[in-house]
């Protein structure tokens, strides 16, 4: 039963998403939403299903943004290759950091990911290629496969939407696949998974790499949409934001990260016009409320509510 | 269960419809309505230099102009870029796409202003870069829609660095803010130092917003230089100078305040700042016109205006006058009118906008008074030398801007 | 002048002295974190924000009530400690027994709230706090001039650290605390009110952060974001020292401060990153930390 409710919400969102340019919503804002939704869904793969808290996930998002921006600006690579380069780089980085971090579990795992993400930030700050505090600006969108020009926000929006949909469905496929079952088992009870004979470390690293690569998709697209790759993309606060988005929306659900990221990005956009610091306070309050009262997140609570209702009626 | 699903889907569709209706009401600005935007650092390192007080200057200019242009009311939008290029550029782009922006003022931060200049070129919305110092705005990064007001790294170096080298400071060590502004200021000052027979013995890059300069100053001290070039601004400048005094470095090395504002001297207070040489594009105590403006501003805000705040006032008026002259908000016609304009107001009497975007006007080399010499609060500077525009900003032929040819 | 590996000795010594000053801050902050983690198993991400609150308390009481630095040294830590009691009772006590990640996320959220509220009220640029008259002036060490105040900071931090270590390791109070962490039910069976001790421990840990804030106020500007960049570095220090080890936190704080100083001579921009690299290495090679025991 909860599944059907989620399905309804999914169809409604899809309808809304398809109609966005006609509803007068600023397409760039909507595209930014989709990029961060991709990022949050990728993060959820790790936190929600494999139950691994990566405290520096912005590293993969940002590194992909930089790579794509650099390929477009300095190498003049075609758009799709630049995106691929971004994803490949974040997957590689995910492999390295995942390998290092998997040597430990729990809090220590989170701490290692944080420390290594700080090193990535430092690299992006210092390396001449990334433009330091200015970042990389004026990234041209180019055209998709050489045929579809992406300058128009209208066209770009639908391209981004389609990619976002593919990512969403892809993650669903991954979680429902045999691989997905194993990582869920690891997330629920690692010792049991080990006793069943699975090489748990390999699965964890693979999940990490997948999560990093998908986060990279979000980052690469964002660089093309906004035309910028800056230090904010790899900063610790962005890592914190994606944790919040997932927590708020509901870890372990599919829609959760989408809803959570939409709420957070919308808050930031419309509250930053007043004074920026209230955004911090509100985000902090949401964190506190979620951790204390609302651990399932929005979608999680909705699903649980519907499940309770249906089991009462059934009984 | 069918009831539940039906309810859920009805709710979802209602939500979609509701959102749709809400967004349908998006404003689209009418043609020929002047919408001025101000994107600045409203809360951090540079907030005191322009910041929220600068918005008052814009409002004063709009009021003095009459509040309407081309028969329609003038709208003012403001935002805080928090020193982040992505926020500045995104806001600019959003205002251009959604709110009918016709002119953008602002920046303070060179890095952010460079990002915004790109948007200016892309969206064709005139951009008055006030507060950002980087000369690349009118060289490598110039656009047909950028106007660089008040000052730039070239004029600052030509003023302050020349004065200090000619005053005996031959060996320089730079303490540089680690982003576009610091880099460009250091480059410009280095050129001047070398041209006048000095040498640069070293430099160190300091992150924007650093508060504890002790380890960087230590490096400066061990370099054996006799001038410490402070290629930073705002609270960075205030903190680095305070640290230099605290660690006794100012006794053996002369600080070169490559960019200092009235607000900085006010924060430092005269005993700490006395004797500093600096270059400015405007000062409230130059003549009767400037004093009158200063007084008005002080009555409104409780502070004397810095050169950038006066620059905000002047650029707003200059833009509005150009719109009046062109009879339209069309960006190309307005830029044409701007380039033909002679700027004669509280900011300068003989200013004009060049093809590379520089607003050429007189610059002043100043020295900070001693406490004994200062007769009243905010009476901080005495004029050492007036530089005429062409000397301060360099000739047009030196510019690498592609639109200046 | 004499050089080591091409770097002038005065520069190296000067950076080492400054590194010692930074190291004492790291020591006192990581001590608070280690106490809280070691005894409560909470990763207190709000530590940086509470350090900042301590500095602000000192600033506010000076500007509004004319209360001097010397009183602030007591008032601020106590105020932060009381805030800590509130936080522990209202939030952290309810998370006991859950995955420690929740504690981390909660304190992360609290830090955002504290920083945002302060930014609202005071803006982002800092406010200055004067060095107390008694501690003004400088010593000329020959290779550098050092403000007396910085040496004072080193003395206070190290004294407080050693005192704390003595209390926890050598007194019966410390024994009770350690027992309460290892086996709270058994300790409670002995008639000891464990929850009160846990609350007091948290309050003490954050009180140390508040004290560090007061000590820092005359050196850095008092600004809402002064703790946020620091907290991550302090975490690294605690992890290197060993998450539960008091002595480990103190010693690694000082050593890492010195190492950071040395790095500034060679490659200034990498100074904080060096600490993260060391942390990653330690976690891979000796996960319990240099002084940790598990």
PDB file of C-alpha atoms in Angstrom, chain A residues 47 51-53 55 99-101 103-104 106-108 110-116 118-119 122-123 125-126 236-237 239-241 243-244 247 251 275-278 280-292 295, chain C residues 37 41 43 45 90-92 94-95 98-106 108-110 112-117 119-120 228-229 231-232 235-236 239 243-244 267 269-271 273 276-277 279-280 283-285 287-288 294:
ATOM      1  CA  UNK A  47      23.384   6.364   3.682  1.00  0.00           C
ATOM      2  CA  UNK A  51      24.043   2.705   5.947  1.00  0.00           C
ATOM      3  CA  UNK A  52      27.393   4.391   5.424  1.00  0.00           C
ATOM      4  CA  UNK A  53      27.634   8.071   6.389  1.00  0.00           C
ATOM      5  CA  UNK A  55      30.697  13.223   5.595  1.00  0.00           C
ATOM      6  CA  UNK A  99      39.018   2.067  -0.349  1.00  0.00           C
ATOM      7  CA  UNK A 100      40.727   4.107   2.359  1.00  0.00           C
ATOM      8  CA  UNK A 101      37.620   4.741   4.406  1.00  0.00           C
ATOM      9  CA  UNK A 103      39.129   0.081   6.494  1.00  0.00           C
ATOM     10  CA  UNK A 104      37.063   1.441   9.367  1.00  0.00           C
ATOM     11  CA  UNK A 106      30.841   3.877  11.829  1.00  0.00           C
ATOM     12  CA  UNK A 107      32.107   7.181  13.158  1.00  0.00           C
ATOM     13  CA  UNK A 108      35.646   6.518  12.026  1.00  0.00           C
ATOM     14  CA  UNK A 110      32.671   9.231   8.540  1.00  0.00           C
ATOM     15  CA  UNK A 111      35.742  10.968   9.948  1.00  0.00           C
ATOM     16  CA  UNK A 112      38.024   9.596   7.243  1.00  0.00           C
ATOM     17  CA  UNK A 113      35.658  10.703   4.507  1.00  0.00           C
ATOM     18  CA  UNK A 114      35.565  14.153   6.111  1.00  0.00           C
ATOM     19  CA  UNK A 115      39.339  14.449   6.348  1.00  0.00           C
ATOM     20  CA  UNK A 116      39.912  13.316   2.785  1.00  0.00           C
ATOM     21  CA  UNK A 118      39.012  18.506   3.219  1.00  0.00           C
ATOM     22  CA  UNK A 119      42.136  17.518   1.304  1.00  0.00           C
ATOM     23  CA  UNK A 122      42.415  22.199  -0.358  1.00  0.00           C
ATOM     24  CA  UNK A 123      43.507  20.844  -3.727  1.00  0.00           C
ATOM     25  CA  UNK A 125      41.666  25.858  -3.683  1.00  0.00           C
ATOM     26  CA  UNK A 126      45.337  25.714  -4.550  1.00  0.00           C
ATOM     27  CA  UNK A 236      32.044  21.140   3.802  1.00  0.00           C
ATOM     28  CA  UNK A 237      28.762  23.048   4.004  1.00  0.00           C
ATOM     29  CA  UNK A 239      28.389  18.045   2.262  1.00  0.00           C
ATOM     30  CA  UNK A 240      26.311  18.983   5.281  1.00  0.00           C
ATOM     31  CA  UNK A 241      23.448  20.138   3.060  1.00  0.00           C
ATOM     32  CA  UNK A 243      23.032  14.984   4.505  1.00  0.00           C
ATOM     33  CA  UNK A 244      20.202  17.248   5.550  1.00  0.00           C
ATOM     34  CA  UNK A 247      17.589  13.050   6.290  1.00  0.00           C
ATOM     35  CA  UNK A 251      16.717   7.963   4.143  1.00  0.00           C
ATOM     36  CA  UNK A 275      19.227  37.876   5.153  1.00  0.00           C
ATOM     37  CA  UNK A 276      21.451  34.902   4.442  1.00  0.00           C
ATOM     38  CA  UNK A 277      22.010  33.893   8.038  1.00  0.00           C
ATOM     39  CA  UNK A 278      18.396  32.948   8.775  1.00  0.00           C
ATOM     40  CA  UNK A 280      21.545  28.664   8.486  1.00  0.00           C
ATOM     41  CA  UNK A 281      19.306  28.822  11.518  1.00  0.00           C
ATOM     42  CA  UNK A 282      16.386  27.236   9.732  1.00  0.00           C
ATOM     43  CA  UNK A 283      18.514  24.478   8.270  1.00  0.00           C
ATOM     44  CA  UNK A 284      19.958  23.848  11.715  1.00  0.00           C
ATOM     45  CA  UNK A 285      16.479  23.662  13.238  1.00  0.00           C
ATOM     46  CA  UNK A 286      15.354  21.216  10.572  1.00  0.00           C
ATOM     47  CA  UNK A 287      18.389  19.050  11.352  1.00  0.00           C
ATOM     48  CA  UNK A 288      17.568  19.066  15.046  1.00  0.00           C
ATOM     49  CA  UNK A 289      13.875  18.340  14.512  1.00  0.00           C
ATOM     50  CA  UNK A 290      14.648  15.533  12.084  1.00  0.00           C
ATOM     51  CA  UNK A 291      17.111  13.856  14.404  1.00  0.00           C
ATOM     52  CA  UNK A 292      15.002  14.185  17.514  1.00  0.00           C
ATOM     53  CA  UNK A 295      14.024  10.247  11.964  1.00  0.00           C
TER      54      UNK A 295
ATOM     55  CA  UNK C  37      33.559  11.434  23.331  1.00  0.00           C
ATOM     56  CA  UNK C  41      30.366   8.567  23.211  1.00  0.00           C
ATOM     57  CA  UNK C  43      30.827  13.352  18.625  1.00  0.00           C
ATOM     58  CA  UNK C  45      30.089  18.893  16.334  1.00  0.00           C
ATOM     59  CA  UNK C  90      16.993  18.486  26.174  1.00  0.00           C
ATOM     60  CA  UNK C  91      18.547  16.633  23.281  1.00  0.00           C
ATOM     61  CA  UNK C  92      21.547  14.419  23.873  1.00  0.00           C
ATOM     62  CA  UNK C  94      17.342  11.243  24.550  1.00  0.00           C
ATOM     63  CA  UNK C  95      19.759   9.999  21.930  1.00  0.00           C
ATOM     64  CA  UNK C  98      21.098   5.194  19.441  1.00  0.00           C
ATOM     65  CA  UNK C  99      23.655   5.117  16.666  1.00  0.00           C
ATOM     66  CA  UNK C 100      26.297   7.772  17.535  1.00  0.00           C
ATOM     67  CA  UNK C 101      25.766   9.237  14.081  1.00  0.00           C
ATOM     68  CA  UNK C 102      22.558  10.807  15.357  1.00  0.00           C
ATOM     69  CA  UNK C 103      24.474  12.641  18.055  1.00  0.00           C
ATOM     70  CA  UNK C 104      26.860  13.903  15.401  1.00  0.00           C
ATOM     71  CA  UNK C 105      24.026  15.129  13.190  1.00  0.00           C
ATOM     72  CA  UNK C 106      22.194  16.737  16.095  1.00  0.00           C
ATOM     73  CA  UNK C 108      25.924  19.623  13.663  1.00  0.00           C
ATOM     74  CA  UNK C 109      22.428  21.129  13.471  1.00  0.00           C
ATOM     75  CA  UNK C 110      22.862  22.935  16.790  1.00  0.00           C
ATOM     76  CA  UNK C 112      24.311  25.797  12.439  1.00  0.00           C
ATOM     77  CA  UNK C 113      21.624  27.350  14.626  1.00  0.00           C
ATOM     78  CA  UNK C 114      24.132  28.986  16.950  1.00  0.00           C
ATOM     79  CA  UNK C 115      26.223  30.355  14.101  1.00  0.00           C
ATOM     80  CA  UNK C 116      23.192  31.590  12.175  1.00  0.00           C
ATOM     81  CA  UNK C 117      21.733  33.382  15.185  1.00  0.00           C
ATOM     82  CA  UNK C 119      25.432  36.099  12.330  1.00  0.00           C
ATOM     83  CA  UNK C 120      21.932  37.566  12.395  1.00  0.00           C
ATOM     84  CA  UNK C 228      33.357  26.497  12.121  1.00  0.00           C
ATOM     85  CA  UNK C 229      36.690  26.190  10.369  1.00  0.00           C
ATOM     86  CA  UNK C 231      36.050  22.378  14.632  1.00  0.00           C
ATOM     87  CA  UNK C 232      36.989  20.102  11.772  1.00  0.00           C
ATOM     88  CA  UNK C 235      38.286  16.639  15.244  1.00  0.00           C
ATOM     89  CA  UNK C 236      41.289  15.551  13.277  1.00  0.00           C
ATOM     90  CA  UNK C 239      41.186  11.272  16.094  1.00  0.00           C
ATOM     91  CA  UNK C 243      39.180   9.395  20.521  1.00  0.00           C
ATOM     92  CA  UNK C 244      38.953   8.374  24.164  1.00  0.00           C
ATOM     93  CA  UNK C 267      54.426  25.607   2.206  1.00  0.00           C
ATOM     94  CA  UNK C 269      48.908  27.198   2.331  1.00  0.00           C
ATOM     95  CA  UNK C 270      49.090  23.503   3.180  1.00  0.00           C
ATOM     96  CA  UNK C 271      49.447  24.018   6.924  1.00  0.00           C
ATOM     97  CA  UNK C 273      45.786  20.181   5.289  1.00  0.00           C
ATOM     98  CA  UNK C 276      44.152  15.975   7.700  1.00  0.00           C
ATOM     99  CA  UNK C 277      46.732  13.971   5.849  1.00  0.00           C
ATOM    100  CA  UNK C 279      44.747  11.906  10.345  1.00  0.00           C
ATOM    101  CA  UNK C 280      44.058   9.781   7.284  1.00  0.00           C
ATOM    102  CA  UNK C 283      43.402   6.009  10.780  1.00  0.00           C
ATOM    103  CA  UNK C 284      44.799   3.583   8.290  1.00  0.00           C
ATOM    104  CA  UNK C 285      47.868   2.512  10.176  1.00  0.00           C
ATOM    105  CA  UNK C 287      43.097   3.266  13.900  1.00  0.00           C
ATOM    106  CA  UNK C 288      42.762   3.669  17.657  1.00  0.00           C
ATOM    107  CA  UNK C 294      40.310   0.017  22.631  1.00  0.00           C
TER     108      UNK C 294
END
